[in-house]
PDB file of C-alpha atoms in Angstrom:
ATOM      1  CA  UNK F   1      20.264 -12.727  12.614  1.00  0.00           C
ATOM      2  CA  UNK F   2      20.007  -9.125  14.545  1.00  0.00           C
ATOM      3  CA  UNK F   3      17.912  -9.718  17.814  1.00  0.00           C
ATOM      4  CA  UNK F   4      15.973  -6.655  16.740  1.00  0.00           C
ATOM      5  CA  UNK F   5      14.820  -7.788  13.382  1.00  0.00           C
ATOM      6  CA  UNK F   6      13.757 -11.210  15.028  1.00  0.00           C
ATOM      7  CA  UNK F   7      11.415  -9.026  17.321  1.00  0.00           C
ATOM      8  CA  UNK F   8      10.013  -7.362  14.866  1.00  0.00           C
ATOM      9  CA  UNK F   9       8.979 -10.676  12.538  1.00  0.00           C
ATOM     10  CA  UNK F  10       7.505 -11.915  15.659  1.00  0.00           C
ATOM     11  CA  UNK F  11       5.440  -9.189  16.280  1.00  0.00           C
ATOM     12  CA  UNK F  12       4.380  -8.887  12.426  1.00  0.00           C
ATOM     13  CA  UNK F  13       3.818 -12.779  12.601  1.00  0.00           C
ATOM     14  CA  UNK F  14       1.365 -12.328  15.638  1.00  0.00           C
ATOM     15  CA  UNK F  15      -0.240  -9.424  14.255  1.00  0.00           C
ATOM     16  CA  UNK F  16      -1.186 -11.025  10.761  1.00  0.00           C
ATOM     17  CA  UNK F  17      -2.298 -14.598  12.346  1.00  0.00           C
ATOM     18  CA  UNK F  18      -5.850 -13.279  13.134  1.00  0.00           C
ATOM     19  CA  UNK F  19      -8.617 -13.828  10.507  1.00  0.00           C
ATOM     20  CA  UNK F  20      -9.676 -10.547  11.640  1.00  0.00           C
ATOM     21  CA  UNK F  21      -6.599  -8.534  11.318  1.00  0.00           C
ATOM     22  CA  UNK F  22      -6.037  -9.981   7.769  1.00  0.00           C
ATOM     23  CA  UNK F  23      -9.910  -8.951   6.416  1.00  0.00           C
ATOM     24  CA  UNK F  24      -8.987  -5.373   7.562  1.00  0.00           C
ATOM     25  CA  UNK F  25      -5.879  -5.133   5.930  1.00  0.00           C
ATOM     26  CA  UNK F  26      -7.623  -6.774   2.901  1.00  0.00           C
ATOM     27  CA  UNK F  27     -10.389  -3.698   3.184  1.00  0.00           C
ATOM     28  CA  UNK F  28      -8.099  -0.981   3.066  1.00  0.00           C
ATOM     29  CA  UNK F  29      -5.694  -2.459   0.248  1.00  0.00           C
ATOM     30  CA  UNK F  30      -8.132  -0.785  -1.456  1.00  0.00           C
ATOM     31  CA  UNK F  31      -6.738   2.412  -0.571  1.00  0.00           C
ATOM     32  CA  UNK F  32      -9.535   4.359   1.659  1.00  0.00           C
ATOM     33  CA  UNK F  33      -9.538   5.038   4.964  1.00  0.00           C
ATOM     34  CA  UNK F  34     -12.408   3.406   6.930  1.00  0.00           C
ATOM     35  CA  UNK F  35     -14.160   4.509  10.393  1.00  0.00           C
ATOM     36  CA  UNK F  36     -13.831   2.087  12.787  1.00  0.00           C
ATOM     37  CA  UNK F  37     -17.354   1.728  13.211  1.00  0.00           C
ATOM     38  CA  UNK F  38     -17.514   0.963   9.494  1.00  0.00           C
ATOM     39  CA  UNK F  39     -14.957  -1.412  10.054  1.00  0.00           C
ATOM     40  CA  UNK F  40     -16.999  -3.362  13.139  1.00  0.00           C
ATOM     41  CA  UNK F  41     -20.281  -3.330  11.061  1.00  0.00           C
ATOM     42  CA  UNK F  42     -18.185  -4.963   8.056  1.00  0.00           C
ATOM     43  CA  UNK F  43     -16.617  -7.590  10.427  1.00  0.00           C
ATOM     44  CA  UNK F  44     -19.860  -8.094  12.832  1.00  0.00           C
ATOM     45  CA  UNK F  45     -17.426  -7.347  15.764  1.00  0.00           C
ATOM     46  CA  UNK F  46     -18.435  -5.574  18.888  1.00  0.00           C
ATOM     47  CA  UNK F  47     -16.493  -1.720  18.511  1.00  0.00           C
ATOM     48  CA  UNK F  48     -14.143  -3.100  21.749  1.00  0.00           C
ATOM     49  CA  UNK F  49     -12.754  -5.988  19.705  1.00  0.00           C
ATOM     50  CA  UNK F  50     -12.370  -4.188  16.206  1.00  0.00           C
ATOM     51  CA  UNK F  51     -10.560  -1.248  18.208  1.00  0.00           C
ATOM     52  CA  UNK F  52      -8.083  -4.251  19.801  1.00  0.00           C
ATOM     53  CA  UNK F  53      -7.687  -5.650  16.034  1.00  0.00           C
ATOM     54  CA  UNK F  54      -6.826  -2.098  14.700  1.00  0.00           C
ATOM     55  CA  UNK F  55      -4.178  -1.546  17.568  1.00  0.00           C
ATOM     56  CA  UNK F  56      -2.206  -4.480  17.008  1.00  0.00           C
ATOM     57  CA  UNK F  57      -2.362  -3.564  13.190  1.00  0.00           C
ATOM     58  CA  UNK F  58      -0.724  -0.085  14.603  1.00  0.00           C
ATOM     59  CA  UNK F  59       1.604  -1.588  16.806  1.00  0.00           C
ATOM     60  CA  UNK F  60       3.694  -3.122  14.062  1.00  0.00           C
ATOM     61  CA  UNK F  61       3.089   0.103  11.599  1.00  0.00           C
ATOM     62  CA  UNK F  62       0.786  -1.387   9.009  1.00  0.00           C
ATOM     63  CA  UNK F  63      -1.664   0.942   9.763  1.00  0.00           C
ATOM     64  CA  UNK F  64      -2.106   4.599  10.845  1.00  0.00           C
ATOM     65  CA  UNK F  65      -5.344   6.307  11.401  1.00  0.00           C
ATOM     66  CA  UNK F  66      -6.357  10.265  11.372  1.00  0.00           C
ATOM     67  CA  UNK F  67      -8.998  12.216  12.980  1.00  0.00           C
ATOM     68  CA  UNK F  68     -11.490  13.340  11.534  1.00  0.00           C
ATOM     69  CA  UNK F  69     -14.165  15.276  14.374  1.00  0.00           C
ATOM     70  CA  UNK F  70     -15.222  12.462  16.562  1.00  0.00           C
ATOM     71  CA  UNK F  71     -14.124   9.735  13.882  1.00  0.00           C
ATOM     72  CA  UNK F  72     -10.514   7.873  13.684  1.00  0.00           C
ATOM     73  CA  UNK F  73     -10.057   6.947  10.244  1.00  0.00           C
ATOM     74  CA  UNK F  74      -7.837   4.227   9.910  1.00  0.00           C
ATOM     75  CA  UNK F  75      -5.702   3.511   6.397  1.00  0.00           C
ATOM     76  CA  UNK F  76      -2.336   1.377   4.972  1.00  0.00           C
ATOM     77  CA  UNK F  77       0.593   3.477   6.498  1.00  0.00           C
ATOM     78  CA  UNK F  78       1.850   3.942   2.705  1.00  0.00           C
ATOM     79  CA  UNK F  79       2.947   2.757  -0.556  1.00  0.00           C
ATOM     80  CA  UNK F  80       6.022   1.019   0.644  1.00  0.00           C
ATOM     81  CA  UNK F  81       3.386  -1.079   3.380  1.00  0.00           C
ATOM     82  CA  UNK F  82       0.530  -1.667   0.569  1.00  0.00           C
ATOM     83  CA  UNK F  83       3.593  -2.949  -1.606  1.00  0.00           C
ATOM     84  CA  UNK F  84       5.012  -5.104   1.749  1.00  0.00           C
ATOM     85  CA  UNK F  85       1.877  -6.597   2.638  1.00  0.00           C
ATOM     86  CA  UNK F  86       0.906  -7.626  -1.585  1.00  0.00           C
ATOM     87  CA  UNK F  87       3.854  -9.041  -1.966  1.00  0.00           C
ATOM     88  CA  UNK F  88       2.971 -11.079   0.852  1.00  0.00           C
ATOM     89  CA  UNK F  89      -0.177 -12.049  -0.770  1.00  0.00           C
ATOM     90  CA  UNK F  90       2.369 -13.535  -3.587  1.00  0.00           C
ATOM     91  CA  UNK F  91       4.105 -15.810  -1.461  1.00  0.00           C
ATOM     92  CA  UNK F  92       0.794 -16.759   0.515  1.00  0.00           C
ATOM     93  CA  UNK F  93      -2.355 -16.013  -1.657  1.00  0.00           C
ATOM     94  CA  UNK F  94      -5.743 -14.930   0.596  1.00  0.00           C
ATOM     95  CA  UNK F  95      -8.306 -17.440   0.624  1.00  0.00           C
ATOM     96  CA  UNK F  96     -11.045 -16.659  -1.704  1.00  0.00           C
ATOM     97  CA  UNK F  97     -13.572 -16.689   1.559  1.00  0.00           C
ATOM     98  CA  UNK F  98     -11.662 -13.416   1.945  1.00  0.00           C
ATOM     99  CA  UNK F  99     -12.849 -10.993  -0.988  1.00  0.00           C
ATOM    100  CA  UNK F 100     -14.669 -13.789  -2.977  1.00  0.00           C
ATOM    101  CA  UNK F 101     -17.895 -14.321  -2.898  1.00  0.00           C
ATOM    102  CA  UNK F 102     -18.669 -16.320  -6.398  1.00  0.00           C
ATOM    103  CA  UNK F 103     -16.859 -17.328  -9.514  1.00  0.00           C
ATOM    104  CA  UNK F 104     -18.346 -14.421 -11.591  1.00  0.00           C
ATOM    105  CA  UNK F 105     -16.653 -12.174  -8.620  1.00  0.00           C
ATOM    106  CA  UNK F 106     -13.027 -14.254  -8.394  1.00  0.00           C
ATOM    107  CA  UNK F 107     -13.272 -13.266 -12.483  1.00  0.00           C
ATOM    108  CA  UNK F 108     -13.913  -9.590 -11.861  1.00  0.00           C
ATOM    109  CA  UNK F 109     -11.139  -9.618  -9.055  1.00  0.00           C
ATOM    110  CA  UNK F 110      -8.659 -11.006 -11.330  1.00  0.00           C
ATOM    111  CA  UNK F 111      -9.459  -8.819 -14.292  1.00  0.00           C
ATOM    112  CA  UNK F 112      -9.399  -5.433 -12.831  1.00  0.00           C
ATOM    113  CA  UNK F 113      -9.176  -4.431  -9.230  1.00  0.00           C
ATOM    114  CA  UNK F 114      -7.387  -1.938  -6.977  1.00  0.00           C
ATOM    115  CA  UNK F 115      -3.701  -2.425  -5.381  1.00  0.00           C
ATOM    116  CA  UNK F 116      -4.222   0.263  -2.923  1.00  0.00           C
ATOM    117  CA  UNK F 117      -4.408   3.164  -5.011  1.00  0.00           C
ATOM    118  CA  UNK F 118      -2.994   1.709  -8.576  1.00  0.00           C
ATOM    119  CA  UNK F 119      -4.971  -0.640 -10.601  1.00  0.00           C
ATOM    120  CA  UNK F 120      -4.334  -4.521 -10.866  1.00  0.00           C
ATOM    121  CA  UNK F 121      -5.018  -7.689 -12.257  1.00  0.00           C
ATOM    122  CA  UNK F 122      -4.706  -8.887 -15.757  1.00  0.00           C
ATOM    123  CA  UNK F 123      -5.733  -5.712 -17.172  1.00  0.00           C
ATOM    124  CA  UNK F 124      -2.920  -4.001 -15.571  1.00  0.00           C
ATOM    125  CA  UNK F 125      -0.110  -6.700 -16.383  1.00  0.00           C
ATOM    126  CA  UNK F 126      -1.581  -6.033 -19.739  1.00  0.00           C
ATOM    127  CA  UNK F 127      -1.279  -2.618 -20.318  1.00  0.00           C
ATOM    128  CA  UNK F 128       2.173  -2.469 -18.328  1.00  0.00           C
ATOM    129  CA  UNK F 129       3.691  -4.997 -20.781  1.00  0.00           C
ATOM    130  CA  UNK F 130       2.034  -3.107 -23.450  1.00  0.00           C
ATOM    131  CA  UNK F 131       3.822   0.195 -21.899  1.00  0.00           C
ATOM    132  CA  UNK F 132       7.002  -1.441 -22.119  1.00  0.00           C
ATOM    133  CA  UNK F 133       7.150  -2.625 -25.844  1.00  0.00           C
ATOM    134  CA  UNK F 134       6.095   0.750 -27.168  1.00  0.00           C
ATOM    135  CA  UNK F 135       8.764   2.445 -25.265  1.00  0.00           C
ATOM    136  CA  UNK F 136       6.215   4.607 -23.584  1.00  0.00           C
ATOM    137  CA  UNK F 137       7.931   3.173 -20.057  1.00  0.00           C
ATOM    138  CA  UNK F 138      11.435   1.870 -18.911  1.00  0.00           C
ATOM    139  CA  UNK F 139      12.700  -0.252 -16.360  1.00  0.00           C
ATOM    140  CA  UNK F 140      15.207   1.620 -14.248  1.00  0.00           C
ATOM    141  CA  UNK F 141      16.205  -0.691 -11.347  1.00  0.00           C
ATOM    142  CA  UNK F 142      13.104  -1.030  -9.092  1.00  0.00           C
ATOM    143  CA  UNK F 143      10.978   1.441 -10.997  1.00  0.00           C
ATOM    144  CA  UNK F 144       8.765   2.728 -13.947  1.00  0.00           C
ATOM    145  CA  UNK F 145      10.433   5.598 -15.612  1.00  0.00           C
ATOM    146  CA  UNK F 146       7.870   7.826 -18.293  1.00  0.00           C
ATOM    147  CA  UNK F 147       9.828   8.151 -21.926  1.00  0.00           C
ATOM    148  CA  UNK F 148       9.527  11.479 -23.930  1.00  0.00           C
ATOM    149  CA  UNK F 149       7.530   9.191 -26.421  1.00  0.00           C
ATOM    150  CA  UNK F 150       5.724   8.162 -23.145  1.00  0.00           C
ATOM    151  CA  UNK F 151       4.393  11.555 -21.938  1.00  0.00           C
ATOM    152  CA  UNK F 152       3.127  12.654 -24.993  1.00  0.00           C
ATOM    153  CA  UNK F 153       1.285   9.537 -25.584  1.00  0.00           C
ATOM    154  CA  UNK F 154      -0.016   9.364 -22.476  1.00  0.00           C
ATOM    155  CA  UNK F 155      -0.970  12.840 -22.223  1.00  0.00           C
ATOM    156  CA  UNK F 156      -3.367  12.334 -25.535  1.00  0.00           C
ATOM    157  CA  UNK F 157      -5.141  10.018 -24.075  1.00  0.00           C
ATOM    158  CA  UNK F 158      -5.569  12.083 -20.800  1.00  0.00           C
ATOM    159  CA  UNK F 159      -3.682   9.631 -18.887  1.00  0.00           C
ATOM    160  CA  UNK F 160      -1.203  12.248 -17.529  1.00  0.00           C
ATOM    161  CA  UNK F 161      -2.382  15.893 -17.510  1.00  0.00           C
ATOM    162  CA  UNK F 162      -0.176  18.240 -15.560  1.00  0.00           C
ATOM    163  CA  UNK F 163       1.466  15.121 -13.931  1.00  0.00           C
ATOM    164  CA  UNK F 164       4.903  16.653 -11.976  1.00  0.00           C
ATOM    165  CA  UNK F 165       7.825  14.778 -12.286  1.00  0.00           C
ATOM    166  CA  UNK F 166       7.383  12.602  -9.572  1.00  0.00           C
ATOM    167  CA  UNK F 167       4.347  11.054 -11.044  1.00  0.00           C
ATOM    168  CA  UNK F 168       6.193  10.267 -13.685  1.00  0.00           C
ATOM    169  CA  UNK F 169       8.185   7.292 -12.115  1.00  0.00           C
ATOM    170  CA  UNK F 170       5.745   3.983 -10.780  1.00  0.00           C
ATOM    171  CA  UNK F 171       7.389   1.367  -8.233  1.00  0.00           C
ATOM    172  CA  UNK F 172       7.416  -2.465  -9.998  1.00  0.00           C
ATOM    173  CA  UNK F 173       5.131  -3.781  -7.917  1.00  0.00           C
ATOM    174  CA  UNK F 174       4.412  -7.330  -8.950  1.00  0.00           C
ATOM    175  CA  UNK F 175       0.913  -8.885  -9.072  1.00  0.00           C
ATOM    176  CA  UNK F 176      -0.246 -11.217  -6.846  1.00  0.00           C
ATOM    177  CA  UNK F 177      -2.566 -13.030  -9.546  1.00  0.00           C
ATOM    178  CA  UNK F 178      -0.794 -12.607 -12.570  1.00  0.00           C
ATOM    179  CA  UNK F 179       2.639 -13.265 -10.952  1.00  0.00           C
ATOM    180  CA  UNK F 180       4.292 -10.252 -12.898  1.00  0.00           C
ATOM    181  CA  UNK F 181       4.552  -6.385 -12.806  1.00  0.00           C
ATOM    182  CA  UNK F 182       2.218  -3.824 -12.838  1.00  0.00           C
ATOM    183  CA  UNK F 183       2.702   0.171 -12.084  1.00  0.00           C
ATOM    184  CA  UNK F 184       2.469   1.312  -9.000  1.00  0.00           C
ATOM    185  CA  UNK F 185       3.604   4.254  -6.949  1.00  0.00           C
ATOM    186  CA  UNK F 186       3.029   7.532  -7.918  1.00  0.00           C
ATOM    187  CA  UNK F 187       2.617   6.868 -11.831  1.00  0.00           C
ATOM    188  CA  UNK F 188       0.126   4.482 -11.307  1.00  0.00           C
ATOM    189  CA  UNK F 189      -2.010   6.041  -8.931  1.00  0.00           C
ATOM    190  CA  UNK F 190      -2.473   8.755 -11.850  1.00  0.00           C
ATOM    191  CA  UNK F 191      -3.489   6.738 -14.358  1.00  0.00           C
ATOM    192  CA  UNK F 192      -5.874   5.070 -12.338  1.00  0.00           C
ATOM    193  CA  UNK F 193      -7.387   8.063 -10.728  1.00  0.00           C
ATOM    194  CA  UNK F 194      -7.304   9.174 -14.504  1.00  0.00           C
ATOM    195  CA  UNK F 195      -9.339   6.352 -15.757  1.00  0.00           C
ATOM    196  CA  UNK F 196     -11.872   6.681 -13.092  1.00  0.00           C
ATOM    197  CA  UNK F 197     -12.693   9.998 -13.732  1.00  0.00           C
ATOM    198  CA  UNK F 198     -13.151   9.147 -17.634  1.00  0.00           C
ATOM    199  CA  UNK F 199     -15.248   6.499 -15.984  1.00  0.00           C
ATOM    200  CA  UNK F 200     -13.530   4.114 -17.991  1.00  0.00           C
ATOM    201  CA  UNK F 201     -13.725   1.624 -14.839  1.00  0.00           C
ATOM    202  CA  UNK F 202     -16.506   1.905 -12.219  1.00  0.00           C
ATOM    203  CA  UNK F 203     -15.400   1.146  -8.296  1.00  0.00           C
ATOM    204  CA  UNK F 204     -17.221  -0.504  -5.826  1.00  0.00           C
ATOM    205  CA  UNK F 205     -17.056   1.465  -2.367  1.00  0.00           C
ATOM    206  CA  UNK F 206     -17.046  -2.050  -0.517  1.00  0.00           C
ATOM    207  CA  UNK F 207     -14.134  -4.325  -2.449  1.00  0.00           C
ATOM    208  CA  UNK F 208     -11.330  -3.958  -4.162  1.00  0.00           C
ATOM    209  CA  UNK F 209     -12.731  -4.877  -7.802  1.00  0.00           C
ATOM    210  CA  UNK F 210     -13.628  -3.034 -10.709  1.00  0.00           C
ATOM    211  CA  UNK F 211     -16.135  -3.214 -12.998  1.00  0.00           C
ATOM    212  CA  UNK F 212     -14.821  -2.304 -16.740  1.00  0.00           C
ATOM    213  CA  UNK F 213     -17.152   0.167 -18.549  1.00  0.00           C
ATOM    214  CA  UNK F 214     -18.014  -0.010 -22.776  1.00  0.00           C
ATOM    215  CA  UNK F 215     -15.792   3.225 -22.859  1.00  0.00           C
ATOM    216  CA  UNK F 216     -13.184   1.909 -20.717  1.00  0.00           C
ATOM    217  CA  UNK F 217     -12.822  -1.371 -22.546  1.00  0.00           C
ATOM    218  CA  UNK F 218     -12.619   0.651 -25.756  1.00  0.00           C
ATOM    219  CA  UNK F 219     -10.255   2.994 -24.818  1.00  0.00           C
ATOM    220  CA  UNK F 220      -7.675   0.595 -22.521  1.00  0.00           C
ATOM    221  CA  UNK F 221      -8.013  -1.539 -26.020  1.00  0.00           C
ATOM    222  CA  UNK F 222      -6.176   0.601 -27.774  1.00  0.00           C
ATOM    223  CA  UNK F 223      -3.430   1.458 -25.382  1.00  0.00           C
ATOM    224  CA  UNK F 224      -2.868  -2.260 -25.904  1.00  0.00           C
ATOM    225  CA  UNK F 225      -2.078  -1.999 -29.604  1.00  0.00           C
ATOM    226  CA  UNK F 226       1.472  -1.372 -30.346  1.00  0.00           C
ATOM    227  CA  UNK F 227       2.169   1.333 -31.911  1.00  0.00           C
TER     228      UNK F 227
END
């Protein structure tokens, strides 16, 4: 095994064997960037310690932050990290002390919830299977690739308006609680941003779950019916 590669591991390793480190990658799975401050007040840690935390999480390139006036804003370095680190989650689940705080809430988590910027859980699965069996998607390798048939439908249900072409193709990223692939990348950070802003799904500034609406279990019912 290359020397250099070994290094690296080690220095992932040792970055992700804090409880600390993990509940701020956890945070911003969700896909925001967070003040440090924000960050300290979340974790009860003095501003010294969270800054050491979010260094290390640098260090190996998980993170990256941006300044913002007198603010550092710290976020997942990108889609290809956010898919890294969940697919980490698959092989070694969080504990539920993580993001958990009751039954009701594992429930919401598992039903609907955000993968850094695309949505998860078993709604997701759901619809992505759906997507598949109506020809509206297809696998091509490692991705999501938008049919013809695909486009059209998706654009009547204001899924995909002026989408480029690069939106229409979502990495396979695979679930970490339903053990099977949802749409991620590009693709599915549309449609989620689209089904927020039909408010079809309400999100919760401080987790990663989201709360279904009426309209959103109405509509997201019938992309489910095959057609």
């Amino acid at each position: 095994m290359n020397k250099l590669y070994c290094k690296d591991l080690i220095r992932f390793s040792d970055a992700m064997s804090d409880f600390s480190r993990v509940i701020i990658i956890t945070e911003l799975m969700n896909g925001r960037a967070l003040s440090a401050s924000w960050l300290a007040n979340r974790l009860n840690l003095s501003p010294q310690a969270t800054r050491f935390h979010l260094k290390k999480l640098e260090d190996v390139d998980l993170i990256h932050h941006r300044e913002c006036g007198k603010h550092h804003y710290y976020e997942i370095k990108n889609q290809d990290t956010a898919m890294f680190i969940e697919s980490t989650f698959n092989i070694i689940p969080p504990k539920e002390c993580l993001f958990l705080s009751n039954t009701n809430t594992k429930e919401k988590f598992k039903e609907a919830r955000t993968c850094y910027k695309h949505l998860a859980g078993s709604w997701s699965v759901a619809l992505t299977q759906s997507f598949i069996n109506n020809e509206f998607i297809v696998i091509q390798d490692n991705f999501f690739i938008v049919t013809e048939h695909g486009k059209n439908f998706f654009k009547g249900h204001k899924l995909l308006i002026n989408a480029s072409n690069t939106a229409s193709v979502g990495k396979r990223c695979i679930d970490f609680t339903e053990h099977r692939d949802h749409i991620g990348g590009p693709l599915g950070a549309l449609l989620l941003q689209s089904m927020l802003q039909q408010e079809w799904f309400k999100q919760n500034d401080n987790n990663r779950e989201l709360t279904i609406t009426p309209k959103g279990r109405k509509n997201l019912n019938v992309l489910l019916i095959d057609k």
